[in-house]
PDB file of C-alpha atoms in Angstrom:
ATOM      1  CA  UNK A   1       0.026  -0.008  -0.091  1.00 82.00           C
ATOM      2  CA  UNK A   2       0.930   3.608  -0.055  1.00 87.00           C
ATOM      3  CA  UNK A   3       3.213   5.072   2.533  1.00 92.00           C
ATOM      4  CA  UNK A   4       5.127   8.056   3.532  1.00 95.00           C
ATOM      5  CA  UNK A   5       8.477   8.033   5.589  1.00 95.00           C
ATOM      6  CA  UNK A   6      10.070  11.260   7.045  1.00 94.00           C
ATOM      7  CA  UNK A   7      12.783  11.875   9.245  1.00 88.00           C
ATOM      8  CA  UNK A   8      12.327  11.467  12.984  1.00 85.00           C
ATOM      9  CA  UNK A   9      12.445  14.569  15.100  1.00 85.00           C
ATOM     10  CA  UNK A  10      12.770  16.695  16.840  1.00 93.00           C
ATOM     11  CA  UNK A  11      14.881  19.011  14.678  1.00 95.00           C
ATOM     12  CA  UNK A  12      16.262  21.938  16.672  1.00 96.00           C
ATOM     13  CA  UNK A  13      17.857  24.871  14.916  1.00 97.00           C
ATOM     14  CA  UNK A  14      18.989  28.292  15.635  1.00 97.00           C
ATOM     15  CA  UNK A  15      17.062  31.217  13.994  1.00 97.00           C
ATOM     16  CA  UNK A  16      18.478  31.875  10.432  1.00 96.00           C
ATOM     17  CA  UNK A  17      19.832  28.306   9.958  1.00 97.00           C
ATOM     18  CA  UNK A  18      18.988  26.096   6.870  1.00 97.00           C
ATOM     19  CA  UNK A  19      16.215  23.701   7.265  1.00 97.00           C
ATOM     20  CA  UNK A  20      15.756  20.247   5.371  1.00 97.00           C
ATOM     21  CA  UNK A  21      13.191  17.769   6.351  1.00 97.00           C
ATOM     22  CA  UNK A  22      13.549  14.470   4.362  1.00 97.00           C
ATOM     23  CA  UNK A  23      10.456  12.742   2.904  1.00 97.00           C
ATOM     24  CA  UNK A  24      10.280   9.682   0.758  1.00 97.00           C
ATOM     25  CA  UNK A  25       7.154   7.885  -0.300  1.00 96.00           C
ATOM     26  CA  UNK A  26       5.792   4.570  -1.832  1.00 94.00           C
ATOM     27  CA  UNK A  27       2.870   4.798  -4.065  1.00 90.00           C
ATOM     28  CA  UNK A  28       1.151   3.173  -7.134  1.00 81.00           C
ATOM     29  CA  UNK A  29       0.530   5.531  -9.883  1.00 78.00           C
ATOM     30  CA  UNK A  30       1.299   9.030  -9.679  1.00 80.00           C
ATOM     31  CA  UNK A  31       0.244  10.804  -6.413  1.00 88.00           C
ATOM     32  CA  UNK A  32       0.230  14.371  -5.583  1.00 90.00           C
ATOM     33  CA  UNK A  33       2.630  15.217  -2.640  1.00 93.00           C
ATOM     34  CA  UNK A  34       1.929  17.683   0.044  1.00 94.00           C
ATOM     35  CA  UNK A  35       3.458  19.367   3.127  1.00 97.00           C
ATOM     36  CA  UNK A  36       1.119  20.244   5.903  1.00 96.00           C
ATOM     37  CA  UNK A  37       2.114  22.262   9.080  1.00 96.00           C
ATOM     38  CA  UNK A  38       0.601  21.936  12.664  1.00 94.00           C
ATOM     39  CA  UNK A  39       1.150  24.716  15.017  1.00 92.00           C
ATOM     40  CA  UNK A  40       0.506  23.851  18.755  1.00 86.00           C
ATOM     41  CA  UNK A  41      -3.211  22.869  19.660  1.00 81.00           C
ATOM     42  CA  UNK A  42      -4.260  23.329  15.976  1.00 85.00           C
ATOM     43  CA  UNK A  43      -5.332  21.487  13.141  1.00 88.00           C
ATOM     44  CA  UNK A  44      -3.284  21.137   9.972  1.00 92.00           C
ATOM     45  CA  UNK A  45      -2.783  23.696   7.348  1.00 93.00           C
ATOM     46  CA  UNK A  46      -1.652  23.095   3.807  1.00 94.00           C
ATOM     47  CA  UNK A  47       1.939  24.560   3.371  1.00 96.00           C
ATOM     48  CA  UNK A  48       2.757  23.627  -0.234  1.00 95.00           C
ATOM     49  CA  UNK A  49       2.096  20.868  -2.765  1.00 93.00           C
ATOM     50  CA  UNK A  50       3.258  19.483  -5.981  1.00 93.00           C
ATOM     51  CA  UNK A  51       1.158  17.433  -8.459  1.00 88.00           C
ATOM     52  CA  UNK A  52       3.473  15.943 -10.918  1.00 87.00           C
ATOM     53  CA  UNK A  53       7.156  15.039 -11.375  1.00 90.00           C
ATOM     54  CA  UNK A  54       9.842  17.899 -11.300  1.00 94.00           C
ATOM     55  CA  UNK A  55       7.022  20.349  -9.854  1.00 93.00           C
ATOM     56  CA  UNK A  56       8.242  22.535  -7.288  1.00 96.00           C
ATOM     57  CA  UNK A  57       5.994  23.645  -4.486  1.00 95.00           C
ATOM     58  CA  UNK A  58       6.825  26.932  -2.635  1.00 96.00           C
ATOM     59  CA  UNK A  59       5.126  29.069   0.078  1.00 95.00           C
ATOM     60  CA  UNK A  60       6.467  31.385   2.839  1.00 94.00           C
ATOM     61  CA  UNK A  61       9.963  30.526   2.019  1.00 96.00           C
ATOM     62  CA  UNK A  62       9.494  26.776   2.104  1.00 97.00           C
ATOM     63  CA  UNK A  63      10.170  24.849  -1.028  1.00 98.00           C
ATOM     64  CA  UNK A  64      10.130  21.042  -2.016  1.00 98.00           C
ATOM     65  CA  UNK A  65      10.528  19.479  -5.329  1.00 97.00           C
ATOM     66  CA  UNK A  66       8.712  16.172  -6.629  1.00 96.00           C
ATOM     67  CA  UNK A  67      11.407  13.746  -7.357  1.00 95.00           C
ATOM     68  CA  UNK A  68       9.962  10.718  -9.090  1.00 92.00           C
ATOM     69  CA  UNK A  69      13.385   9.182  -9.669  1.00 93.00           C
ATOM     70  CA  UNK A  70      14.129   9.152  -5.848  1.00 95.00           C
ATOM     71  CA  UNK A  71      10.486   9.187  -4.639  1.00 95.00           C
ATOM     72  CA  UNK A  72      11.277  12.067  -2.488  1.00 97.00           C
ATOM     73  CA  UNK A  73       9.695  15.302  -1.690  1.00 97.00           C
ATOM     74  CA  UNK A  74      12.107  17.109   0.807  1.00 98.00           C
ATOM     75  CA  UNK A  75      11.294  20.525   2.582  1.00 98.00           C
ATOM     76  CA  UNK A  76      13.726  23.224   2.615  1.00 98.00           C
ATOM     77  CA  UNK A  77      13.983  26.631   3.925  1.00 98.00           C
ATOM     78  CA  UNK A  78      16.963  28.741   3.620  1.00 96.00           C
ATOM     79  CA  UNK A  79      16.590  30.741   6.778  1.00 96.00           C
ATOM     80  CA  UNK A  80      14.164  29.588   9.658  1.00 97.00           C
ATOM     81  CA  UNK A  81      12.538  31.937  12.136  1.00 97.00           C
ATOM     82  CA  UNK A  82      11.343  31.201  15.666  1.00 96.00           C
ATOM     83  CA  UNK A  83       7.635  31.397  14.271  1.00 95.00           C
ATOM     84  CA  UNK A  84       8.408  28.320  12.145  1.00 97.00           C
ATOM     85  CA  UNK A  85       8.412  25.941  15.156  1.00 96.00           C
ATOM     86  CA  UNK A  86       5.703  23.404  14.501  1.00 96.00           C
ATOM     87  CA  UNK A  87       5.216  19.949  13.440  1.00 95.00           C
ATOM     88  CA  UNK A  88       5.558  19.150   9.653  1.00 96.00           C
ATOM     89  CA  UNK A  89       3.792  16.322   7.856  1.00 96.00           C
ATOM     90  CA  UNK A  90       4.549  14.932   4.526  1.00 96.00           C
ATOM     91  CA  UNK A  91       1.674  13.509   2.817  1.00 94.00           C
ATOM     92  CA  UNK A  92       0.582  11.781  -0.432  1.00 92.00           C
ATOM     93  CA  UNK A  93      -2.838  11.904  -2.143  1.00 88.00           C
ATOM     94  CA  UNK A  94      -4.605   9.301  -4.375  1.00 79.00           C
ATOM     95  CA  UNK A  95      -8.273   9.411  -5.210  1.00 71.00           C
ATOM     96  CA  UNK A  96     -10.823   7.084  -4.056  1.00 66.00           C
ATOM     97  CA  UNK A  97     -13.878   7.544  -6.104  1.00 67.00           C
ATOM     98  CA  UNK A  98     -14.033  11.329  -6.163  1.00 65.00           C
ATOM     99  CA  UNK A  99     -12.612  11.890  -2.707  1.00 69.00           C
ATOM    100  CA  UNK A 100      -9.183  12.277  -1.958  1.00 74.00           C
ATOM    101  CA  UNK A 101      -7.232   9.807   0.382  1.00 81.00           C
ATOM    102  CA  UNK A 102      -4.180  11.354   2.092  1.00 87.00           C
ATOM    103  CA  UNK A 103      -1.567   9.157   3.495  1.00 90.00           C
ATOM    104  CA  UNK A 104       0.416  10.932   5.942  1.00 92.00           C
ATOM    105  CA  UNK A 105       4.134  10.549   7.465  1.00 93.00           C
ATOM    106  CA  UNK A 106       4.407  10.447  11.131  1.00 93.00           C
ATOM    107  CA  UNK A 107       5.431  14.212  11.346  1.00 94.00           C
ATOM    108  CA  UNK A 108       8.711  15.949  12.234  1.00 95.00           C
ATOM    109  CA  UNK A 109       8.817  18.444  15.099  1.00 95.00           C
ATOM    110  CA  UNK A 110      10.915  21.460  14.422  1.00 96.00           C
ATOM    111  CA  UNK A 111      12.034  23.802  17.300  1.00 96.00           C
ATOM    112  CA  UNK A 112      13.766  27.152  16.335  1.00 97.00           C
ATOM    113  CA  UNK A 113      15.589  28.970  19.090  1.00 96.00           C
ATOM    114  CA  UNK A 114      17.050  32.441  19.202  1.00 92.00           C
TER     115      UNK A 114
ATOM    116  CA  UNK B   1     -14.802  33.496   6.543  1.00 67.00           C
ATOM    117  CA  UNK B   2     -15.334  29.980   5.417  1.00 74.00           C
ATOM    118  CA  UNK B   3     -13.953  27.076   7.398  1.00 93.00           C
ATOM    119  CA  UNK B   4     -14.408  23.930   9.445  1.00 96.00           C
ATOM    120  CA  UNK B   5     -15.742  24.125  13.034  1.00 96.00           C
ATOM    121  CA  UNK B   6     -15.137  21.278  15.237  1.00 97.00           C
ATOM    122  CA  UNK B   7     -16.714  20.764  18.819  1.00 96.00           C
ATOM    123  CA  UNK B   8     -15.923  20.440  21.592  1.00 95.00           C
ATOM    124  CA  UNK B   9     -12.390  21.155  21.665  1.00 94.00           C
ATOM    125  CA  UNK B  10     -11.800  18.940  24.838  1.00 94.00           C
ATOM    126  CA  UNK B  11     -13.834  16.119  25.799  1.00 93.00           C
ATOM    127  CA  UNK B  12     -13.562  13.621  28.631  1.00 92.00           C
ATOM    128  CA  UNK B  13     -15.356  10.219  28.491  1.00 89.00           C
ATOM    129  CA  UNK B  14     -15.774   7.571  30.936  1.00 89.00           C
ATOM    130  CA  UNK B  15     -15.145   4.124  29.813  1.00 86.00           C
ATOM    131  CA  UNK B  16     -18.299   2.518  28.264  1.00 86.00           C
ATOM    132  CA  UNK B  17     -19.668   5.690  27.224  1.00 90.00           C
ATOM    133  CA  UNK B  18     -20.349   6.668  23.533  1.00 93.00           C
ATOM    134  CA  UNK B  19     -19.404  10.314  22.633  1.00 95.00           C
ATOM    135  CA  UNK B  20     -20.240  12.309  19.462  1.00 96.00           C
ATOM    136  CA  UNK B  21     -17.690  14.872  18.026  1.00 97.00           C
ATOM    137  CA  UNK B  22     -19.207  17.538  15.789  1.00 98.00           C
ATOM    138  CA  UNK B  23     -17.790  18.905  12.499  1.00 98.00           C
ATOM    139  CA  UNK B  24     -19.479  21.608  10.578  1.00 98.00           C
ATOM    140  CA  UNK B  25     -18.065  23.368   7.375  1.00 97.00           C
ATOM    141  CA  UNK B  26     -19.361  26.163   5.326  1.00 96.00           C
ATOM    142  CA  UNK B  27     -16.983  25.849   2.463  1.00 94.00           C
ATOM    143  CA  UNK B  28     -19.678  23.933   0.326  1.00 92.00           C
ATOM    144  CA  UNK B  29     -17.320  21.043  -0.021  1.00 91.00           C
ATOM    145  CA  UNK B  30     -18.994  17.690  -0.945  1.00 89.00           C
ATOM    146  CA  UNK B  31     -16.262  15.440   0.783  1.00 90.00           C
ATOM    147  CA  UNK B  32     -15.629  15.210   4.492  1.00 94.00           C
ATOM    148  CA  UNK B  33     -13.055  13.171   6.451  1.00 94.00           C
ATOM    149  CA  UNK B  34     -12.323  12.048   9.961  1.00 97.00           C
ATOM    150  CA  UNK B  35      -8.611  11.413  10.984  1.00 96.00           C
ATOM    151  CA  UNK B  36      -7.257  10.241  14.220  1.00 96.00           C
ATOM    152  CA  UNK B  37      -3.824  11.674  15.501  1.00 93.00           C
ATOM    153  CA  UNK B  38      -1.726   9.790  17.894  1.00 91.00           C
ATOM    154  CA  UNK B  39       1.846  10.868  19.100  1.00 82.00           C
ATOM    155  CA  UNK B  40       4.328   9.431  16.697  1.00 77.00           C
ATOM    156  CA  UNK B  41       1.997   7.909  14.330  1.00 80.00           C
ATOM    157  CA  UNK B  42       0.945  10.629  12.057  1.00 84.00           C
ATOM    158  CA  UNK B  43      -2.812  10.786  10.928  1.00 91.00           C
ATOM    159  CA  UNK B  44      -4.946   8.012  10.223  1.00 93.00           C
ATOM    160  CA  UNK B  45      -8.079   7.889   8.193  1.00 92.00           C
ATOM    161  CA  UNK B  46     -11.268   6.693  10.095  1.00 96.00           C
ATOM    162  CA  UNK B  47     -14.139   7.489   7.717  1.00 96.00           C
ATOM    163  CA  UNK B  48     -14.856   9.706   4.800  1.00 93.00           C
ATOM    164  CA  UNK B  49     -17.860  10.724   2.866  1.00 93.00           C
ATOM    165  CA  UNK B  50     -18.104  11.882  -0.749  1.00 88.00           C
ATOM    166  CA  UNK B  51     -21.769  13.067  -0.803  1.00 89.00           C
ATOM    167  CA  UNK B  52     -24.641  13.332   1.549  1.00 93.00           C
ATOM    168  CA  UNK B  53     -26.201   9.940   2.774  1.00 94.00           C
ATOM    169  CA  UNK B  54     -23.005   8.120   1.852  1.00 93.00           C
ATOM    170  CA  UNK B  55     -19.780   7.343   3.631  1.00 94.00           C
ATOM    171  CA  UNK B  56     -17.056   4.742   3.488  1.00 93.00           C
ATOM    172  CA  UNK B  57     -14.737   3.144   6.023  1.00 94.00           C
ATOM    173  CA  UNK B  58     -11.103   4.274   6.130  1.00 92.00           C
ATOM    174  CA  UNK B  59      -8.091   2.524   7.594  1.00 90.00           C
ATOM    175  CA  UNK B  60      -9.278   2.394  11.355  1.00 95.00           C
ATOM    176  CA  UNK B  61     -13.064   2.397  11.203  1.00 96.00           C
ATOM    177  CA  UNK B  62     -13.719  -0.141  13.977  1.00 96.00           C
ATOM    178  CA  UNK B  63     -15.328   1.290  17.032  1.00 95.00           C
ATOM    179  CA  UNK B  64     -16.432   4.431  15.320  1.00 97.00           C
ATOM    180  CA  UNK B  65     -19.532   5.410  13.554  1.00 97.00           C
ATOM    181  CA  UNK B  66     -20.670   8.393  11.308  1.00 98.00           C
ATOM    182  CA  UNK B  67     -23.616   9.974   9.627  1.00 97.00           C
ATOM    183  CA  UNK B  68     -23.888  12.587   6.716  1.00 97.00           C
ATOM    184  CA  UNK B  69     -27.440  13.734   6.772  1.00 97.00           C
ATOM    185  CA  UNK B  70     -26.432  17.357   5.514  1.00 96.00           C
ATOM    186  CA  UNK B  71     -23.651  18.513   3.324  1.00 96.00           C
ATOM    187  CA  UNK B  72     -22.417  20.692   6.063  1.00 97.00           C
ATOM    188  CA  UNK B  73     -22.015  18.343   8.863  1.00 98.00           C
ATOM    189  CA  UNK B  74     -20.239  14.911   9.420  1.00 98.00           C
ATOM    190  CA  UNK B  75     -20.463  13.996  13.215  1.00 98.00           C
ATOM    191  CA  UNK B  76     -18.299  11.224  14.492  1.00 98.00           C
ATOM    192  CA  UNK B  77     -19.398   8.927  17.391  1.00 97.00           C
ATOM    193  CA  UNK B  78     -16.664   7.141  19.331  1.00 95.00           C
ATOM    194  CA  UNK B  79     -18.505   3.967  20.698  1.00 93.00           C
ATOM    195  CA  UNK B  80     -17.590   2.025  23.704  1.00 88.00           C
ATOM    196  CA  UNK B  81     -16.423  -0.656  21.413  1.00 86.00           C
ATOM    197  CA  UNK B  82     -13.319   1.483  20.544  1.00 87.00           C
ATOM    198  CA  UNK B  83     -10.713   0.170  22.790  1.00 86.00           C
ATOM    199  CA  UNK B  84      -8.247   3.011  22.950  1.00 89.00           C
ATOM    200  CA  UNK B  85     -10.082   6.272  22.195  1.00 92.00           C
ATOM    201  CA  UNK B  86      -7.916   8.715  23.810  1.00 94.00           C
ATOM    202  CA  UNK B  87      -6.487  10.688  20.821  1.00 94.00           C
ATOM    203  CA  UNK B  88      -6.722  14.100  18.930  1.00 94.00           C
ATOM    204  CA  UNK B  89      -9.435  13.927  16.135  1.00 96.00           C
ATOM    205  CA  UNK B  90      -9.190  15.931  13.084  1.00 95.00           C
ATOM    206  CA  UNK B  91     -12.121  16.708  10.634  1.00 96.00           C
ATOM    207  CA  UNK B  92     -11.389  17.770   7.151  1.00 95.00           C
ATOM    208  CA  UNK B  93     -13.290  18.523   3.846  1.00 93.00           C
ATOM    209  CA  UNK B  94     -12.508  19.048   0.256  1.00 89.00           C
ATOM    210  CA  UNK B  95     -13.915  19.679  -3.243  1.00 84.00           C
ATOM    211  CA  UNK B  96     -14.462  16.423  -5.150  1.00 77.00           C
ATOM    212  CA  UNK B  97     -12.721  15.518  -8.354  1.00 68.00           C
ATOM    213  CA  UNK B  98     -14.498  16.605 -11.529  1.00 57.00           C
ATOM    214  CA  UNK B  99     -15.974  19.695  -9.669  1.00 49.00           C
ATOM    215  CA  UNK B 100     -17.203  22.659 -11.708  1.00 46.00           C
ATOM    216  CA  UNK B 101     -14.255  24.564 -13.269  1.00 45.00           C
ATOM    217  CA  UNK B 102     -12.784  21.597 -14.934  1.00 41.00           C
ATOM    218  CA  UNK B 103      -9.988  19.334 -14.047  1.00 44.00           C
ATOM    219  CA  UNK B 104      -8.735  18.073 -10.678  1.00 48.00           C
ATOM    220  CA  UNK B 105      -6.847  21.031  -9.434  1.00 51.00           C
ATOM    221  CA  UNK B 106      -7.565  21.600  -5.885  1.00 58.00           C
ATOM    222  CA  UNK B 107      -9.764  18.423  -5.398  1.00 55.00           C
ATOM    223  CA  UNK B 108      -7.006  16.842  -3.228  1.00 73.00           C
ATOM    224  CA  UNK B 109      -6.387  19.696  -1.071  1.00 84.00           C
ATOM    225  CA  UNK B 110      -7.911  19.099   2.418  1.00 89.00           C
ATOM    226  CA  UNK B 111      -9.006  21.769   4.546  1.00 92.00           C
ATOM    227  CA  UNK B 112      -8.656  20.947   8.413  1.00 94.00           C
ATOM    228  CA  UNK B 113     -10.546  21.985  11.466  1.00 95.00           C
ATOM    229  CA  UNK B 114      -8.771  22.720  14.828  1.00 94.00           C
ATOM    230  CA  UNK B 115      -9.243  19.413  16.298  1.00 94.00           C
ATOM    231  CA  UNK B 116     -11.065  17.703  19.175  1.00 95.00           C
ATOM    232  CA  UNK B 117      -9.062  16.159  21.841  1.00 94.00           C
ATOM    233  CA  UNK B 118     -10.729  13.085  23.633  1.00 94.00           C
ATOM    234  CA  UNK B 119      -9.480  11.606  26.779  1.00 93.00           C
ATOM    235  CA  UNK B 120     -10.920   8.626  28.453  1.00 89.00           C
ATOM    236  CA  UNK B 121     -10.873   8.521  32.307  1.00 85.00           C
TER     237      UNK B 121
END
């Protein structure tokens, strides 16, 4: 079945450091790929997405490129801020009927310190 | 503003009791979903519904039940048969594939509510 593997956290960085959170996937067909972010006590918010190979999703300084050859969708940001502290989830989407079925990774907690 | 409202935010239940979590959306989305979140396990799909009066089991449906009598509402009941119900529950919604506007763009983007935390005493 479909699965998503992402690096375990927590990841602790100083402000302005470079961020990489690794994500690899296993899926049949051609899934869409997502990064969602969850701030403490809240639901998930879509951060960025890519729908086909070589697409780059970007938002708020975060980027991820859909790499079909390595089945990866690593999240990067050049300079993190304290406000980026949250849990980040990588996910893939396939369709079941007309509804979308998301398969999530286990999440990576990011803590950014001054 | 459009969004998803989940209630209650916190809920405590005694063993053997059924509880119902509310989920309401005003996004005019046809599809709605319930996920369960446990520490270190990511999110797992409980039930989903693509249209009113229809729903399907997800990966961990045992011990849960749902109804979809209105497009806007998708309540989840955690029954006494659920052996380990303490968790954070997230409701989500999306447009469906083939929605007006052509193509599939956006049909796989889920909007989430703020969640309900259930604790069994």
